[in-house]
Short mmCIF file of C-alpha atoms in Angstrom, two decimals:
data_model
loop_
_atom_site.label_atom_id
_atom_site.label_comp_id
_atom_site.label_asym_id
_atom_site.label_seq_id
_atom_site.Cartn_x
_atom_site.Cartn_y
_atom_site.Cartn_z
CA UNK A 1 49.00 -14.92 60.26
CA UNK A 2 49.02 -11.44 61.88
CA UNK A 3 48.22 -11.37 65.56
CA UNK A 4 47.28 -8.13 67.54
CA UNK A 5 46.37 -7.47 71.07
CA UNK A 6 44.37 -4.36 71.34
CA UNK A 7 44.07 -4.57 75.14
CA UNK A 8 41.26 -2.89 77.17
CA UNK A 9 42.44 0.75 76.48
CA UNK A 10 44.37 0.25 73.14
CA UNK A 11 43.27 0.90 69.67
CA UNK A 12 44.95 -0.48 66.51
CA UNK A 13 47.81 1.61 65.29
CA UNK A 14 48.30 0.04 61.80
CA UNK A 15 46.42 -1.47 59.06
CA UNK A 16 47.38 -5.37 59.12
CA UNK A 17 45.27 -6.21 56.03
CA UNK A 18 44.45 -4.48 52.74
CA UNK A 19 40.86 -3.48 53.44
CA UNK A 20 40.95 -0.47 51.20
CA UNK A 21 39.27 2.72 51.99
CA UNK A 22 36.35 2.58 54.36
CA UNK A 23 33.05 3.95 53.17
CA UNK A 24 33.16 7.55 52.68
CA UNK A 25 30.20 9.99 53.45
CA UNK A 26 31.67 12.88 51.84
CA UNK A 27 30.78 12.50 48.15
CA UNK A 28 28.30 15.05 46.73
CA UNK A 29 24.70 14.19 47.28
CA UNK A 30 24.09 13.57 43.51
CA UNK A 31 26.95 11.05 43.38
CA UNK A 32 25.44 9.17 46.36
CA UNK A 33 22.09 9.00 44.83
CA UNK A 34 23.60 7.58 41.52
CA UNK A 35 25.54 5.03 43.45
CA UNK A 36 22.49 4.07 45.58
CA UNK A 37 20.38 3.45 42.44
CA UNK A 38 22.94 1.35 40.62
CA UNK A 39 22.32 -2.51 40.73
CA UNK A 40 25.95 -3.35 40.68
CA UNK A 41 29.41 -1.74 41.15
CA UNK A 42 32.06 -1.20 43.70
CA UNK A 43 29.72 -0.06 46.37
CA UNK A 44 28.83 -3.77 46.67
CA UNK A 45 30.85 -6.30 48.55
CA UNK A 46 30.21 -8.86 45.81
CA UNK A 47 28.99 -8.48 42.21
CA UNK A 48 27.28 -11.23 40.11
CA UNK A 49 26.95 -11.39 36.35
CA UNK A 50 24.29 -13.69 34.80
CA UNK A 51 25.01 -14.59 31.28
CA UNK A 52 23.07 -16.37 28.63
CA UNK A 53 23.14 -16.17 24.80
CA UNK A 54 20.91 -13.15 24.25
CA UNK A 55 19.96 -11.89 27.69
CA UNK A 56 16.39 -12.17 26.89
CA UNK A 57 14.96 -14.87 29.27
CA UNK A 58 16.98 -16.99 31.77
CA UNK A 59 19.46 -14.45 32.66
CA UNK A 60 16.88 -11.90 33.04
CA UNK A 61 14.80 -14.02 35.48
CA UNK A 62 18.03 -14.81 37.40
CA UNK A 63 18.74 -11.09 37.57
CA UNK A 64 15.29 -10.22 38.85
CA UNK A 65 15.33 -13.08 41.40
CA UNK A 66 18.55 -11.88 42.80
CA UNK A 67 17.27 -8.30 43.17
CA UNK A 68 14.33 -9.48 44.84
CA UNK A 69 15.90 -11.95 47.32
CA UNK A 70 19.10 -10.27 48.20
CA UNK A 71 17.54 -8.24 50.98
CA UNK A 72 20.31 -6.28 52.90
CA UNK A 73 23.15 -8.40 51.62
CA UNK A 74 25.78 -6.22 49.73
CA UNK A 75 25.40 -8.13 46.42
CA UNK A 76 25.36 -6.36 43.09
CA UNK A 77 23.89 -7.96 40.07
CA UNK A 78 23.81 -7.57 36.28
CA UNK A 79 22.97 -9.69 33.36
CA UNK A 80 24.10 -9.82 29.65
CA UNK A 81 24.03 -11.78 26.37
CA UNK A 82 27.25 -13.51 25.19
CA UNK A 83 26.09 -13.19 21.70
CA UNK A 84 24.38 -9.78 22.19
CA UNK A 85 21.43 -8.28 23.80
CA UNK A 86 17.82 -8.55 22.46
CA UNK A 87 14.33 -7.74 23.83
CA UNK A 88 13.39 -9.39 27.00
CA UNK A 89 10.86 -12.18 26.31
CA UNK A 90 7.22 -11.39 27.08
CA UNK A 91 6.84 -14.88 28.58
CA UNK A 92 9.51 -14.26 31.06
CA UNK A 93 8.00 -10.99 32.07
CA UNK A 94 4.60 -12.55 32.54
CA UNK A 95 5.63 -15.44 34.67
CA UNK A 96 8.05 -13.39 36.86
CA UNK A 97 5.10 -10.89 37.37
CA UNK A 98 3.04 -13.83 38.54
CA UNK A 99 5.72 -14.33 41.29
CA UNK A 100 5.50 -10.58 42.09
CA UNK A 101 8.85 -9.74 40.49
CA UNK A 102 8.78 -7.09 37.88
CA UNK A 103 11.32 -7.28 35.10
CA UNK A 104 9.22 -5.39 32.59
CA UNK A 105 11.66 -2.42 32.72
CA UNK A 106 14.88 -4.50 32.33
CA UNK A 107 17.11 -3.85 29.43
CA UNK A 108 18.85 -6.53 27.24
CA UNK A 109 22.44 -5.81 27.27
CA UNK A 110 25.40 -7.30 25.60
CA UNK A 111 28.36 -8.87 27.47
CA UNK A 112 30.82 -6.77 25.33
CA UNK A 113 29.46 -3.75 27.28
CA UNK A 114 30.89 -5.02 30.63
CA UNK A 115 34.27 -5.99 31.93
CA UNK A 116 34.85 -9.22 33.63
CA UNK A 117 37.15 -7.86 36.25
CA UNK A 118 34.15 -5.78 37.77
CA UNK A 119 32.33 -9.09 38.73
CA UNK A 120 33.38 -11.61 41.49
CA UNK A 121 30.73 -14.30 40.45
CA UNK A 122 29.77 -15.23 36.89
CA UNK A 123 26.92 -17.49 36.14
CA UNK A 124 26.22 -19.06 32.78
CA UNK A 125 22.37 -19.75 32.82
CA UNK A 126 22.20 -21.68 29.59
CA UNK A 127 25.16 -24.11 29.44
CA UNK A 128 26.90 -21.61 27.15
CA UNK A 129 30.21 -21.56 29.06
CA UNK A 130 31.75 -23.33 26.10
CA UNK A 131 31.24 -19.99 24.12
CA UNK A 132 33.51 -18.14 26.60
CA UNK A 133 36.79 -18.88 24.85
CA UNK A 134 39.54 -16.87 23.52
CA UNK A 135 39.42 -13.20 24.82
CA UNK A 136 36.12 -14.20 26.51
CA UNK A 137 37.86 -16.67 28.67
CA UNK A 138 38.35 -14.13 31.43
CA UNK A 139 34.73 -14.42 32.26
CA UNK A 140 35.39 -18.03 33.33
CA UNK A 141 38.36 -17.03 35.60
CA UNK A 142 36.53 -15.07 38.06
CA UNK A 143 36.50 -16.03 41.79
CA UNK A 144 33.40 -18.14 41.09
CA UNK A 145 32.14 -19.44 37.78
CA UNK A 146 29.03 -21.73 37.49
CA UNK A 147 27.07 -23.06 34.54
CA UNK A 148 23.49 -23.84 35.58
CA UNK A 149 22.58 -25.12 32.15
CA UNK A 150 18.79 -24.27 32.52
CA UNK A 151 16.37 -25.18 29.66
CA UNK A 152 15.38 -22.49 27.18
CA UNK A 153 11.71 -21.68 27.68
CA UNK A 154 11.15 -19.95 24.25
CA UNK A 155 12.46 -23.18 22.57
CA UNK A 156 10.38 -25.68 24.48
CA UNK A 157 7.43 -24.00 25.75
CA UNK A 158 4.09 -25.63 24.38
CA UNK A 159 2.29 -22.39 24.50
CA UNK A 160 0.91 -22.21 27.96
CA UNK A 161 3.93 -20.85 29.68
CA UNK A 162 4.48 -24.02 31.66
CA UNK A 163 8.23 -24.20 30.58
CA UNK A 164 8.82 -20.66 31.57
CA UNK A 165 7.20 -21.27 35.05
CA UNK A 166 9.36 -24.38 35.59
CA UNK A 167 12.58 -22.57 34.70
CA UNK A 168 11.50 -19.43 36.75
CA UNK A 169 11.14 -21.76 39.81
CA UNK A 170 14.41 -23.59 39.16
CA UNK A 171 16.13 -20.27 38.76
CA UNK A 172 14.84 -18.96 42.01
CA UNK A 173 16.07 -22.20 43.89
CA UNK A 174 19.48 -21.67 42.27
CA UNK A 175 19.55 -17.92 43.24
CA UNK A 176 18.77 -18.71 46.87
CA UNK A 177 21.61 -21.25 46.99
CA UNK A 178 23.84 -18.58 45.56
CA UNK A 179 22.88 -16.05 48.05
CA UNK A 180 23.38 -18.56 50.98
CA UNK A 181 27.02 -19.06 49.80
CA UNK A 182 27.59 -15.36 49.36
CA UNK A 183 26.06 -14.37 52.69
CA UNK A 184 28.51 -16.13 54.88
CA UNK A 185 30.49 -13.63 56.81
CA UNK A 186 33.90 -15.33 56.57
CA UNK A 187 35.45 -18.27 54.72
CA UNK A 188 37.46 -19.02 51.51
CA UNK A 189 35.36 -16.75 49.45
CA UNK A 190 37.28 -13.76 51.11
CA UNK A 191 40.84 -12.81 50.42
CA UNK A 192 41.54 -12.04 54.05
CA UNK A 193 39.73 -13.45 57.20
CA UNK A 194 39.84 -11.76 60.51
CA UNK A 195 38.98 -13.30 63.85
CA UNK A 196 38.20 -11.09 66.87
CA UNK A 197 38.57 -12.71 70.30
CA UNK A 198 37.84 -11.87 73.85
CA UNK A 199 37.04 -13.98 77.02
CA UNK A 200 33.34 -14.66 76.36
CA UNK A 201 32.51 -13.12 72.99
CA UNK A 202 29.76 -11.10 74.61
CA UNK A 203 30.89 -7.40 74.17
CA UNK A 204 34.19 -6.10 72.79
CA UNK A 205 34.71 -8.79 70.12
CA UNK A 206 31.00 -8.42 69.13
CA UNK A 207 31.31 -4.69 68.57
CA UNK A 208 34.57 -5.08 66.62
CA UNK A 209 32.80 -7.78 64.49
CA UNK A 210 30.00 -5.44 63.76
CA UNK A 211 32.12 -2.53 62.96
CA UNK A 212 34.24 -4.58 60.51
CA UNK A 213 31.02 -5.81 58.78
CA UNK A 214 29.81 -2.18 58.58
CA UNK A 215 32.98 -0.63 57.38
CA UNK A 216 34.54 -3.08 54.97
CA UNK A 217 32.47 -1.94 52.05
CA UNK A 218 33.56 -3.85 48.89
CA UNK A 219 36.79 -5.11 50.60
CA UNK A 220 37.03 -8.91 50.43
CA UNK A 221 37.51 -9.33 54.16
CA UNK A 222 35.78 -11.95 56.03
CA UNK A 223 35.13 -11.62 59.87
CA UNK A 224 34.08 -13.71 62.85
CA UNK A 225 34.43 -13.35 66.59
CA UNK A 226 34.62 -15.91 69.44
CA UNK A 227 35.19 -16.37 73.05
CA UNK A 228 38.55 -17.86 74.29
CA UNK A 229 36.63 -19.24 77.39
CA UNK A 230 33.50 -19.85 75.63
CA UNK A 231 30.51 -18.02 74.19
CA UNK A 232 27.76 -16.39 76.23
CA UNK A 233 24.94 -14.09 75.38
CA UNK A 234 25.72 -10.79 73.64
CA UNK A 235 25.49 -7.95 76.26
CA UNK A 236 22.55 -5.76 75.87
CA UNK A 237 24.64 -2.63 76.50
CA UNK A 238 26.76 -3.56 73.37
CA UNK A 239 23.70 -4.02 71.36
CA UNK A 240 22.22 -0.64 72.42
CA UNK A 241 25.39 1.52 71.83
CA UNK A 242 26.15 -0.15 68.48
CA UNK A 243 22.46 0.44 67.36
CA UNK A 244 22.97 4.18 68.34
CA UNK A 245 25.79 4.07 65.88
CA UNK A 246 23.76 2.51 63.05
CA UNK A 247 25.22 -0.96 63.54
CA UNK A 248 22.78 -3.82 64.38
CA UNK A 249 24.46 -6.67 66.25
CA UNK A 250 21.30 -7.91 67.85
CA UNK A 251 21.30 -11.00 65.69
CA UNK A 252 24.84 -11.91 66.34
CA UNK A 253 25.55 -15.30 67.83
CA UNK A 254 28.09 -15.66 70.83
CA UNK A 255 30.57 -18.45 69.86
CA UNK A 256 33.30 -20.39 71.37
CA UNK A 257 36.79 -20.16 69.88
CA UNK A 258 36.90 -24.01 70.06
CA UNK A 259 34.40 -24.12 67.18
CA UNK A 260 36.84 -22.48 64.80
CA UNK A 261 40.22 -23.47 63.36
CA UNK A 262 43.12 -21.04 63.59
CA UNK A 263 44.34 -21.96 60.02
CA UNK A 264 41.20 -20.57 58.55
CA UNK A 265 42.10 -16.86 59.63
CA UNK A 266 44.90 -14.54 58.39
CA UNK A 267 44.32 -11.91 61.19
CA UNK A 268 43.58 -12.69 64.84
CA UNK A 269 42.75 -9.72 67.17
CA UNK A 270 42.58 -10.21 70.96
CA UNK A 271 40.26 -7.40 72.13
CA UNK A 272 40.67 -7.83 75.80
CA UNK A 273 44.35 -8.09 76.40
#
């Protein structure tokens, strides 16, 4: 574990953990536009790949749901077919549109067009994880691999789209659970976890917490903050000045150090000396 004491007038003089480069605002505007429009890539903290046999139905619905539900979470998403890409099933397009999610413009892509190392989470939507062997085994070796084993609507639907609707809703529930696990701010999903401490977790440690969340970009760095004495309300002044800098900490909770375990953190920063 690394321990630093910044003190009331100190600033950190070294980088105690490999965060990588902070977000840069100096790229050309056209590059920024391209990055902003991409659905996955290094600009996201986590990237998810949804797989099925042909990327025609289940993985497309999962892809659509994650884009719809991720909100402000820094989670990129792509989908692909293990065997190869084909056209997106019309039934999938119709039932997703009923749920106000438009996947009509989605393309059906082949897994071979992607690299496993670009993704943190890989989801097999169809129980087809057994096909990920040999040189494809790397897809199962990412930080998280799950096999949802969803039914195949085109194979079982009686013609009224009922199977499509059921699998659509099951997929939404699974995506919501996935996002809940991804949206935690610290924990074993991160390579390095940082704890910011001050007396009451009301000001300095809250600002540090907010800055790290804002600046970590795609770095696998978890963060929490707590009060050594105990938690109190976050100071309004801290909320105001952080908002002026484009960082919203208004929803942050003020927690007590006693609610955490030191062994869960790699770096501990005392913000108050």
